[in-house]
Amino acid sequence: MPEHLLIESEGPAYGPGAVRFVTDAAHLARAGDSTSLLLVDNAVFAAVAGACAEIADFTGVGGELLVDAYAVHQRALAQKDLVPEARLVEMDEVATRLLAPETRVVWH
């Protein structure tokens, strides 16, 4: 079964496109597909508790929420600022996932 890795680089403040992307990730997870959502750059703000209701929907249906640790640090955020389901990741883990033959990647 393929694994989906969706990468979002913009946050909710950039308009409805970012929120729709998170909603699309939730649809994949709800359908039973293995789905991870990686927030990078300014999209890490979507993982701040209370910032994006769609994140809760995504994790509530079994989606895995990954957040770029470097981007979090650069924006003076900490793990405690994020929703409990958020897992900070380093780029070596992301690179491994990107290169896995069973992974389908979409970058927004």
XYZ file of C-alpha atoms in Angstrom:
108
model
C 0.000 0.000 0.000
C 1.434 3.409 -0.885
C 2.242 5.924 1.765
C 1.350 9.566 1.227
C 3.630 12.352 2.385
C 2.039 15.759 1.958
C 4.311 18.730 2.566
C 2.843 22.134 3.349
C 5.037 25.244 3.346
C 2.432 27.943 3.924
C 0.248 28.394 6.962
C -3.407 29.288 7.464
C -2.546 33.003 7.328
C -1.636 32.634 3.638
C -5.157 31.877 2.544
C -7.530 29.012 1.965
C -5.120 26.953 -0.155
C -3.142 25.787 2.851
C -6.272 24.854 4.776
C -7.652 22.937 1.771
C -4.367 21.026 1.557
C -4.734 19.909 5.184
C -8.336 18.937 4.433
C -7.142 16.879 1.451
C -4.671 15.105 3.752
C -7.538 14.317 6.141
C -9.578 12.826 3.271
C -6.698 10.470 2.410
C -6.289 9.426 6.040
C -10.043 8.980 6.461
C -10.054 6.683 3.431
C -7.581 4.437 5.238
C -4.445 5.483 3.379
C -1.231 5.867 5.352
C -0.903 9.666 5.347
C 1.677 11.968 6.868
C 1.507 15.750 6.749
C 4.809 17.577 7.086
C 4.680 21.261 8.000
C 7.741 23.261 6.942
C 8.604 26.959 6.709
C 5.707 29.155 7.876
C 3.292 26.230 7.827
C 4.620 25.239 11.263
C 2.305 27.912 12.677
C -0.627 25.651 11.718
C 0.592 23.191 14.367
C 0.338 25.776 17.141
C -2.462 24.765 19.478
C -5.719 26.391 18.356
C -4.333 27.815 15.108
C -5.922 25.439 12.594
C -9.008 23.348 13.342
C -8.342 21.201 10.275
C -5.160 19.868 11.920
C -7.289 18.302 14.665
C -9.517 16.707 12.010
C -6.457 15.296 10.232
C -4.916 13.775 13.350
C -8.336 12.638 14.574
C -8.749 10.351 11.565
C -5.313 8.799 11.976
C -3.055 11.160 10.054
C 0.521 11.572 11.229
C 1.515 15.200 11.855
C 5.197 15.938 11.318
C 6.687 19.364 11.965
C 10.094 20.559 10.799
C 12.178 21.038 13.961
C 14.453 23.602 12.290
C 11.517 25.774 11.181
C 10.015 25.588 14.677
C 13.295 26.721 16.217
C 13.749 29.530 13.667
C 10.309 30.902 14.541
C 10.982 30.853 18.304
C 8.405 28.143 18.906
C 8.788 25.139 21.175
C 7.236 21.680 21.307
C 4.979 22.865 24.162
C 3.429 25.465 21.805
C 2.267 22.788 19.373
C -0.682 20.426 19.408
C 0.147 17.228 21.315
C -0.049 15.121 18.140
C 2.769 17.077 16.463
C 6.071 15.251 16.161
C 9.184 17.290 15.477
C 11.362 15.793 12.752
C 14.768 16.489 11.281
C 15.437 16.548 7.562
C 17.317 13.236 7.582
C 14.065 11.451 8.427
C 12.213 13.444 5.773
C 14.850 12.571 3.155
C 14.508 8.874 3.969
C 10.753 9.083 3.492
C 11.072 11.083 0.273
C 13.328 8.440 -1.254
C 11.262 5.424 -0.218
C 9.804 3.776 -3.341
C 6.353 3.287 -1.758
C 6.013 6.978 -0.851
C 3.918 9.352 -2.916
C 4.854 12.969 -2.259
C 2.836 16.122 -2.844
C 4.345 19.496 -1.993
C 2.214 22.616 -1.620
